[in-house]
Tab-separated table of C-alpha atoms in Angstrom:
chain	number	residue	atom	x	y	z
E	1	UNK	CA	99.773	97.170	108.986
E	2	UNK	CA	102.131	100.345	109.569
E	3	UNK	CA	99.424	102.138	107.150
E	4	UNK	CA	96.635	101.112	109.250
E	5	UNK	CA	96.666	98.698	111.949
E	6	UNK	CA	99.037	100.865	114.806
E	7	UNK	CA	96.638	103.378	116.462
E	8	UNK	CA	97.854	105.574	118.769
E	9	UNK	CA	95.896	106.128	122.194
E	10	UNK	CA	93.407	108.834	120.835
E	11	UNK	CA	92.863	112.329	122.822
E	12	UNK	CA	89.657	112.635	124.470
E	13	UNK	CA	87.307	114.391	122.279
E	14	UNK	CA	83.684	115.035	122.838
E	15	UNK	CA	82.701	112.446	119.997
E	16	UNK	CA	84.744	109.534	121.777
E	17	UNK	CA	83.287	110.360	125.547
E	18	UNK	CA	80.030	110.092	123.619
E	19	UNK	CA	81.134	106.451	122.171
E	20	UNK	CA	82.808	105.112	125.028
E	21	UNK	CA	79.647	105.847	127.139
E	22	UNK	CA	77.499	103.514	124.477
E	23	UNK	CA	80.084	101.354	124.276
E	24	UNK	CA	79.667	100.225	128.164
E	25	UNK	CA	76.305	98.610	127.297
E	26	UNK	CA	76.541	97.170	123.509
E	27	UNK	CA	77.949	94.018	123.490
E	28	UNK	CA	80.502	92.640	120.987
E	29	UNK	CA	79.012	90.736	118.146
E	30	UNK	CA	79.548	88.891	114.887
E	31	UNK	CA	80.507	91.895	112.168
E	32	UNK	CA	77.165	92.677	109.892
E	33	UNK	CA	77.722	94.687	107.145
E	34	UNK	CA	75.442	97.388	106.420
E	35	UNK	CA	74.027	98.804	103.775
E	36	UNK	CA	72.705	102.928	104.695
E	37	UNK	CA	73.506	104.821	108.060
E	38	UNK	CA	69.873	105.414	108.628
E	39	UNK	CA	69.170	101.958	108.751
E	40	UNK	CA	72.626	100.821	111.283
E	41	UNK	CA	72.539	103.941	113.726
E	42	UNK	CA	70.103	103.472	115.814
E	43	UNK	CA	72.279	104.201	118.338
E	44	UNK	CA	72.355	107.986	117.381
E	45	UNK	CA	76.139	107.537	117.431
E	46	UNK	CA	76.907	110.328	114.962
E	47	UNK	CA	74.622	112.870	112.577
E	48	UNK	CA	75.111	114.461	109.798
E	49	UNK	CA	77.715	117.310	111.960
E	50	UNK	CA	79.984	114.812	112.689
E	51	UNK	CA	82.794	115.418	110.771
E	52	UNK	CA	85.177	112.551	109.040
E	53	UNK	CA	88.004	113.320	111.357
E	54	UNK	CA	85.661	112.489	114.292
E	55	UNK	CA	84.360	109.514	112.837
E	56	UNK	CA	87.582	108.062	111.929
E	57	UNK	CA	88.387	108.989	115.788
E	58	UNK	CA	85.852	107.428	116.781
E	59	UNK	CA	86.494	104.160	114.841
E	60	UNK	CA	89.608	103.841	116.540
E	61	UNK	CA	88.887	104.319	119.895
E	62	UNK	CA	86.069	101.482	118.672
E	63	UNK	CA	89.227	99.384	117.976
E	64	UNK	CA	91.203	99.909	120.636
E	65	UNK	CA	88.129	98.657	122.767
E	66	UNK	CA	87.453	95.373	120.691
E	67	UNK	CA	84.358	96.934	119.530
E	68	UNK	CA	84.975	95.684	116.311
E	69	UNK	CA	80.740	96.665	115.201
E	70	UNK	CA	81.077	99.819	115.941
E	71	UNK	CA	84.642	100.633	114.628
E	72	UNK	CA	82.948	98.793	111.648
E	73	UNK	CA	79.987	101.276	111.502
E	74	UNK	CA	82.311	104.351	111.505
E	75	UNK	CA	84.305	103.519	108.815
E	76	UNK	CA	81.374	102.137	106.736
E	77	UNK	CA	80.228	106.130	107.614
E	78	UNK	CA	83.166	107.824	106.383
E	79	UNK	CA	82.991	105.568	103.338
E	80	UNK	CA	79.448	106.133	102.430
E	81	UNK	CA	80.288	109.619	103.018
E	82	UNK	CA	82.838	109.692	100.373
E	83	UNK	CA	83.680	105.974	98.932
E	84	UNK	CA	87.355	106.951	97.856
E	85	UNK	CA	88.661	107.687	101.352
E	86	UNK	CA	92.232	105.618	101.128
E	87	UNK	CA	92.464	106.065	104.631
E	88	UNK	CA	89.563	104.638	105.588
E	89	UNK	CA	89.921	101.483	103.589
E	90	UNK	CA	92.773	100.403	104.888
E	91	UNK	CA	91.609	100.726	108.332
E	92	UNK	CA	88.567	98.895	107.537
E	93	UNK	CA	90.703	96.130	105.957
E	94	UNK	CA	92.660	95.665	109.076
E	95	UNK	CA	89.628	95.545	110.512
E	96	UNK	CA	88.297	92.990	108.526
E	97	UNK	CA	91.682	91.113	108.775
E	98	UNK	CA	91.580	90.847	112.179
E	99	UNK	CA	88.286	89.553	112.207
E	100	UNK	CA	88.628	86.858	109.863
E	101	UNK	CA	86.621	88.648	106.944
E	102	UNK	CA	89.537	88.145	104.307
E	103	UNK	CA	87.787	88.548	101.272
E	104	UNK	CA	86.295	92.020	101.737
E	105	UNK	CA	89.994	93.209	103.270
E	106	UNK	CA	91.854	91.975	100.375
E	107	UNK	CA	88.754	93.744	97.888
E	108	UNK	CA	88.870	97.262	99.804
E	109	UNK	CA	92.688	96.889	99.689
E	110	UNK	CA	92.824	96.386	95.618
E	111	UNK	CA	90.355	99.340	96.052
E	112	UNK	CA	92.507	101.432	97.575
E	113	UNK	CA	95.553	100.475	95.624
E	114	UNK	CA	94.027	101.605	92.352
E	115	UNK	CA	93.374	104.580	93.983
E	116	UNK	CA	96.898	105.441	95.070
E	117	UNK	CA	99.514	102.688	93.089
E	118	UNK	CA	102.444	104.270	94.761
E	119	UNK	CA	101.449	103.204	98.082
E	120	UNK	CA	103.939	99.778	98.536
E	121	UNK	CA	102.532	99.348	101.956
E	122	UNK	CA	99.126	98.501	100.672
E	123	UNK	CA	100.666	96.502	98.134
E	124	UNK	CA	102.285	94.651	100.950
E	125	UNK	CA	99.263	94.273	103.289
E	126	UNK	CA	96.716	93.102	100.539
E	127	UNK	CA	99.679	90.465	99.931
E	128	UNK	CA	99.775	88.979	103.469
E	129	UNK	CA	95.734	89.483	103.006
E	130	UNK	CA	95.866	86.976	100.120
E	131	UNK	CA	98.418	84.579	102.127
E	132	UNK	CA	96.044	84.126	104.793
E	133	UNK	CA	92.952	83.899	102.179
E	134	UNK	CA	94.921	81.202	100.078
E	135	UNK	CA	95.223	78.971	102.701
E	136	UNK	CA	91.474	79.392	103.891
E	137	UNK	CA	90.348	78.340	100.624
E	138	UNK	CA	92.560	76.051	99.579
E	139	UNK	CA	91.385	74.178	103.240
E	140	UNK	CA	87.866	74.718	101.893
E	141	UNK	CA	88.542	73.721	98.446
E	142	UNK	CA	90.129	70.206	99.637
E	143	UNK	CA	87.530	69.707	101.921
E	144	UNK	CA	84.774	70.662	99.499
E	145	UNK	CA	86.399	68.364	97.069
E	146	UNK	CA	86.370	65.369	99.247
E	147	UNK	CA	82.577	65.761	99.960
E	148	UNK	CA	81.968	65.707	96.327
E	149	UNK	CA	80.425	69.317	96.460
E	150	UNK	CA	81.709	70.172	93.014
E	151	UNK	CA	79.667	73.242	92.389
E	152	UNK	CA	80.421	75.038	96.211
E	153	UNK	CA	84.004	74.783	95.096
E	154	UNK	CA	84.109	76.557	92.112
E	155	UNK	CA	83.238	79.843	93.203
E	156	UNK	CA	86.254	79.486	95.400
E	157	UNK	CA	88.941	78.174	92.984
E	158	UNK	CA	87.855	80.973	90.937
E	159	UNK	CA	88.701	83.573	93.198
E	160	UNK	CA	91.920	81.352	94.346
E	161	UNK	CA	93.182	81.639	90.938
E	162	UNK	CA	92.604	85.414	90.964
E	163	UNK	CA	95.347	85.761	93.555
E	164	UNK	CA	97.450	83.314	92.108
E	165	UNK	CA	96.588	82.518	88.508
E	166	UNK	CA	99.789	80.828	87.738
E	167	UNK	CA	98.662	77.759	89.855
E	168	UNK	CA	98.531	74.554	87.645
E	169	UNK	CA	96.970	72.510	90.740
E	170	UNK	CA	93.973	75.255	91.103
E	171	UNK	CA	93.298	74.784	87.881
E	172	UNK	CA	93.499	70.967	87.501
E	173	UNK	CA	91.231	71.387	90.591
E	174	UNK	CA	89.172	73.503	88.740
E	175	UNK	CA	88.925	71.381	85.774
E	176	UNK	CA	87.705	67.799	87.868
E	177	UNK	CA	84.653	70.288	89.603
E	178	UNK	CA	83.454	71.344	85.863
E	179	UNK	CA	83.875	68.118	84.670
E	180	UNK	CA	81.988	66.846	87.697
E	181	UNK	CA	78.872	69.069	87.130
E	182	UNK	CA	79.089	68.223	83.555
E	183	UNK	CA	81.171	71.299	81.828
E	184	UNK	CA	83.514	69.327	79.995
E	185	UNK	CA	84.431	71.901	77.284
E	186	UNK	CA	85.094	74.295	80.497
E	187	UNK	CA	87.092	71.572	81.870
E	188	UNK	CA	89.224	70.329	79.186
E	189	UNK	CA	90.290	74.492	78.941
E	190	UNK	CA	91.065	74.278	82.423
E	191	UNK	CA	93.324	71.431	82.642
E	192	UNK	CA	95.249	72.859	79.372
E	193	UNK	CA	95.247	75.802	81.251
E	194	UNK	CA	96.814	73.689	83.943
E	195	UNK	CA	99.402	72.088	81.121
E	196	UNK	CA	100.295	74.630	79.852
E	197	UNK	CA	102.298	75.926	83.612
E	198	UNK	CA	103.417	72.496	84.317
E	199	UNK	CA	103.284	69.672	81.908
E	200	UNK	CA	103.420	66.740	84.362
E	201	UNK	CA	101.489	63.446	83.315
E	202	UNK	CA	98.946	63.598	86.094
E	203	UNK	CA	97.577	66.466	84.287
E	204	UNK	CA	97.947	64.402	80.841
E	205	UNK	CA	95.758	61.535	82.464
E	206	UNK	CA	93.280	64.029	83.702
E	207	UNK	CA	92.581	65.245	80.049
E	208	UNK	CA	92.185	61.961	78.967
E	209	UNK	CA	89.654	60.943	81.421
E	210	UNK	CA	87.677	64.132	80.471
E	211	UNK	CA	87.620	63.863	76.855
């Protein structure tokens, strides 16, 4: 993203000598996501002196390295530090993006829109967010579908029809999983839902096999 994902090559501050020296031995791994610094840095990577504009550094320079844990840790810092840091939301979501953790980019990006709504370029990168995250689930959805797994799917066409909640096939989709697990009242107000955007008789049969 222009607002986040181009990092220039950072200077060498005392902080990022310090990083890149831990760095060397830590492996990368699998993204966790953690829940208090005293609990994730047991690496004594920062204390309580290190300022935001090191950590944010630092997270960079964790980047730039493919130390996507670290960079992770850092930001999570900053955040924790003080949880409406624009900034460090959107790099975080790139971060995320990158790494195939769509869902929590596209929620710290409507985070940080609400924060600052005249900000079009994190309008525009929780938008290719969601186009990336539509097709993921929609995979999931189908595939969920076919293995008659009902239940696992509607969590997902849920938040499918979140991003796009003028979708009549999400929610005649949505309609044959309630249905399936017994909601039928649920159901039939999901497939009128699904009428209502586009009329066509496949969703007219549907209804009638529910009621």
């Amino acid at each position: 993203y222009e607002c986040c994902a181009r990092f220039p090559v950072m200077p060498r501050l005392a902080p990022i000598l310090l990083f890149a020296g831990i760095a060397l031995f830590l492996p990368s791994a699998p993204l966790a996501a953690p829940e208090h610094s005293r609990e994730w840095n047991n690496e004594a990577l920062f204390d309580t002196t290190t300022t935001r504009a090191e950590l944010m550094e630092m997270g960079r320079a964790a980047v730039n390295l493919s130390h996507f844990t670290l960079a992770e840790i850092y930001y999570q810092e900053v955040l924790l530090r003080s949880p409406e840091d624009v900034e460090a939301m959107c790099e975080l979501a790139a971060l995320y993006h990158r790494t195939g953790r769509l869902e929590y980019a596209r929620g710290l990006l409507l985070r940080a829109g609400s924060l600052v709504p005249h900000r079009d370029d994190i309008v525009e990168a929780r938008r290719r967010i969601e186009k990336d995250l539509r097709v993921v689930l929609a995979h999931q959805v189908d595939s969920l579908m076919a293995a008659s797994q009902f239940a696992s799917a509607l969590p997902r066409l849920s938040l499918l029809l979140s991003i796009d909640p003028d979708n009549a096939r999400y929610h005649a989709a949505k309609a044959r999983c309630l249905a399936a697990v017994g909601e039928s009242d649920a159901a039939l107000s999901s497939v009128d839902l699904a009428l209502a955007k586009d009329p066509r008789e496949e969703y007219q049969r549907l209804r009638g096999e529910i009621s």
